[in-house]
Amino acid sequence: MDTSSKFAVVAGIVFFTVLINFPFGYLRNKTKKFSLKWFLCIHLPIPLIFLARISAHLSYRYIPLFVLAALAGQILGGKIEL
């Protein structure tokens, strides 16, 4: 895989990570802290991100980037007021 296509794949998974964590961040903000729902809102998106990384054949070196994207999605989702 050349550099530009690898960058596109990584950028796509980062976008997917933020997007998938956005609604979970919103739900997490509406639940009682440290409850089971709160815990699930944080951890349920992780297998989807893992599968995206594995299916794209990306190494473990990209995990910190995806963790930051997940945190960004959780924080942004938590700030939404509907």
Coordinates of C-alpha atoms in Angstrom, one line a residue, residues 35-76:
S35 CA -22.9 3.1 36.2
L36 CA -23.2 0.1 33.9
K37 CA -24.7 2.2 31.1
W38 CA -21.9 4.8 31.5
F39 CA -19.3 2.0 31.3
L40 CA -21.0 0.5 28.2
C41 CA -21.1 3.9 26.4
I42 CA -17.4 4.2 26.7
H43 CA -16.5 0.6 25.8
L44 CA -19.0 -0.6 23.2
P45 CA -17.5 1.2 20.3
I46 CA -14.0 -0.3 20.9
P47 CA -14.6 -3.6 19.1
L48 CA -15.9 -1.7 16.0
I49 CA -12.7 0.4 15.9
F50 CA -10.6 -2.8 16.4
L51 CA -12.3 -4.5 13.5
A52 CA -11.8 -1.5 11.3
R53 CA -8.1 -1.4 12.1
I54 CA -7.6 -5.1 11.6
S55 CA -9.6 -5.2 8.4
A56 CA -7.4 -2.4 7.0
H57 CA -4.3 -4.3 8.0
L58 CA -3.0 -1.4 10.1
S59 CA -0.4 -2.1 12.8
Y60 CA -0.7 -1.4 16.5
R61 CA 1.3 1.8 16.0
Y62 CA -1.9 3.6 15.0
I63 CA -3.8 2.7 18.2
P64 CA -2.9 6.0 20.1
L65 CA -4.3 8.0 17.2
F66 CA -7.5 6.0 17.3
V67 CA -7.7 6.4 21.1
L68 CA -7.4 10.2 20.7
A69 CA -10.1 10.1 18.0
A70 CA -12.4 8.1 20.3
L71 CA -11.8 10.6 23.1
A72 CA -12.6 13.5 20.8
G73 CA -15.8 11.8 19.7
Q74 CA -16.8 11.1 23.3
I75 CA -16.1 14.7 24.4
L76 CA -17.8 16.3 21.4

